[in-house]
Amino acid sequence: MRTLRIAAAVEAISLAALLINLATIHTKAITALGGPVHGMAYLATIACTWMSPTATPTAASTARWLAAIPGIGGLLVLRRIQREGA
């Protein structure tokens, strides 16, 4: 669960940095570093979601679909897992 939290945070922050860079100065160095970081965090979020245990199969299916949303998918998965556990 800790790995999922870290990957979700890195995914959201890196996407925000890329979009801010695109809207402002469009520095090539930020794009060259942020793109791969965001991509790996996105894949890590999906992998962690598939490996995380959930209470019901329906919750697992929903969480897996939510993980596929770029940028905020990991945060939505965390919210779904916390709601299911409570």
Short mmCIF file of C-alpha atoms in Angstrom, two decimals:
data_model
loop_
_atom_site.label_atom_id
_atom_site.label_comp_id
_atom_site.label_asym_id
_atom_site.label_seq_id
_atom_site.Cartn_x
_atom_site.Cartn_y
_atom_site.Cartn_z
CA MET A 1 0.00 0.00 0.00
CA ARG A 2 2.89 2.34 0.73
CA THR A 3 4.34 1.77 -2.72
CA LEU A 4 0.97 2.56 -4.29
CA ARG A 5 0.75 5.82 -2.33
CA ILE A 6 4.22 6.89 -3.44
CA ALA A 7 3.60 5.93 -7.08
CA ALA A 8 0.24 7.74 -7.13
CA ALA A 9 1.78 10.90 -5.69
CA VAL A 10 4.71 10.85 -8.12
CA GLU A 11 2.31 10.24 -11.01
CA ALA A 12 0.10 13.22 -10.12
CA ILE A 13 3.00 15.57 -9.35
CA SER A 14 4.93 14.67 -12.50
CA LEU A 15 1.86 15.19 -14.68
CA ALA A 16 1.24 18.57 -13.07
CA ALA A 17 4.87 19.56 -13.66
CA LEU A 18 4.66 18.49 -17.30
CA LEU A 19 1.46 20.43 -17.89
CA ILE A 20 2.78 23.54 -16.16
CA ASN A 21 5.94 23.31 -18.23
CA LEU A 22 3.87 22.96 -21.40
CA ALA A 23 1.73 25.99 -20.53
CA THR A 24 4.65 28.24 -19.57
CA ILE A 25 8.26 28.07 -20.74
CA HIS A 26 8.35 24.58 -22.29
CA THR A 27 11.87 23.69 -21.19
CA LYS A 28 13.13 20.61 -22.99
CA ALA A 29 15.04 19.35 -19.92
CA ILE A 30 11.86 19.22 -17.81
CA THR A 31 10.06 17.35 -20.56
CA ALA A 32 12.94 14.92 -21.03
CA LEU A 33 13.04 14.11 -17.32
CA GLY A 34 9.36 14.40 -16.43
CA GLY A 35 8.01 12.25 -19.25
CA PRO A 36 9.79 9.03 -18.31
CA VAL A 37 9.22 9.66 -14.59
CA HIS A 38 5.51 10.07 -15.19
CA GLY A 39 5.39 6.98 -17.41
CA MET A 40 7.13 4.77 -14.88
CA ALA A 41 4.96 6.07 -12.04
CA TYR A 42 1.87 5.36 -14.15
CA LEU A 43 2.99 1.78 -14.80
CA ALA A 44 3.95 1.30 -11.14
CA THR A 45 0.51 2.51 -10.08
CA ILE A 46 -1.18 0.01 -12.38
CA ALA A 47 1.08 -2.83 -11.21
CA CYS A 48 0.56 -2.02 -7.53
CA THR A 49 -3.19 -1.86 -8.04
CA TRP A 50 -3.26 -5.30 -9.67
CA MET A 51 -1.22 -6.75 -6.79
CA SER A 52 -3.17 -5.12 -3.95
CA PRO A 53 -5.68 -7.27 -2.09
CA THR A 54 -9.22 -5.93 -1.84
CA ALA A 55 -12.24 -7.16 0.07
CA THR A 56 -14.49 -7.99 -2.87
CA PRO A 57 -13.93 -8.88 -6.54
CA THR A 58 -16.13 -5.97 -7.60
CA ALA A 59 -13.92 -3.51 -5.73
CA ALA A 60 -10.82 -5.04 -7.32
CA SER A 61 -12.31 -4.70 -10.79
CA THR A 62 -13.28 -1.09 -10.19
CA ALA A 63 -9.87 -0.23 -8.75
CA ARG A 64 -8.13 -1.78 -11.76
CA TRP A 65 -10.17 0.32 -14.16
CA LEU A 66 -9.55 3.45 -12.10
CA ALA A 67 -5.79 2.83 -12.18
CA ALA A 68 -5.87 3.14 -15.97
CA ILE A 69 -6.79 6.84 -15.75
CA PRO A 70 -3.56 8.80 -16.32
CA GLY A 71 -2.62 11.40 -13.75
CA ILE A 72 -5.25 10.90 -11.07
CA GLY A 73 -5.96 7.17 -11.37
CA GLY A 74 -3.67 6.24 -8.51
CA LEU A 75 -5.30 8.76 -6.20
CA LEU A 76 -8.74 7.45 -7.14
CA VAL A 77 -7.61 3.88 -6.44
CA LEU A 78 -6.33 4.86 -3.00
CA ARG A 79 -9.64 6.52 -2.22
CA ARG A 80 -11.56 3.46 -3.42
CA ILE A 81 -9.43 1.05 -1.37
CA GLN A 82 -9.74 3.19 1.76
CA ARG A 83 -13.51 3.46 1.33
CA GLU A 84 -13.81 -0.29 0.81
CA GLY A 85 -11.71 -1.02 3.90
CA ALA A 86 -13.69 1.30 6.16
#
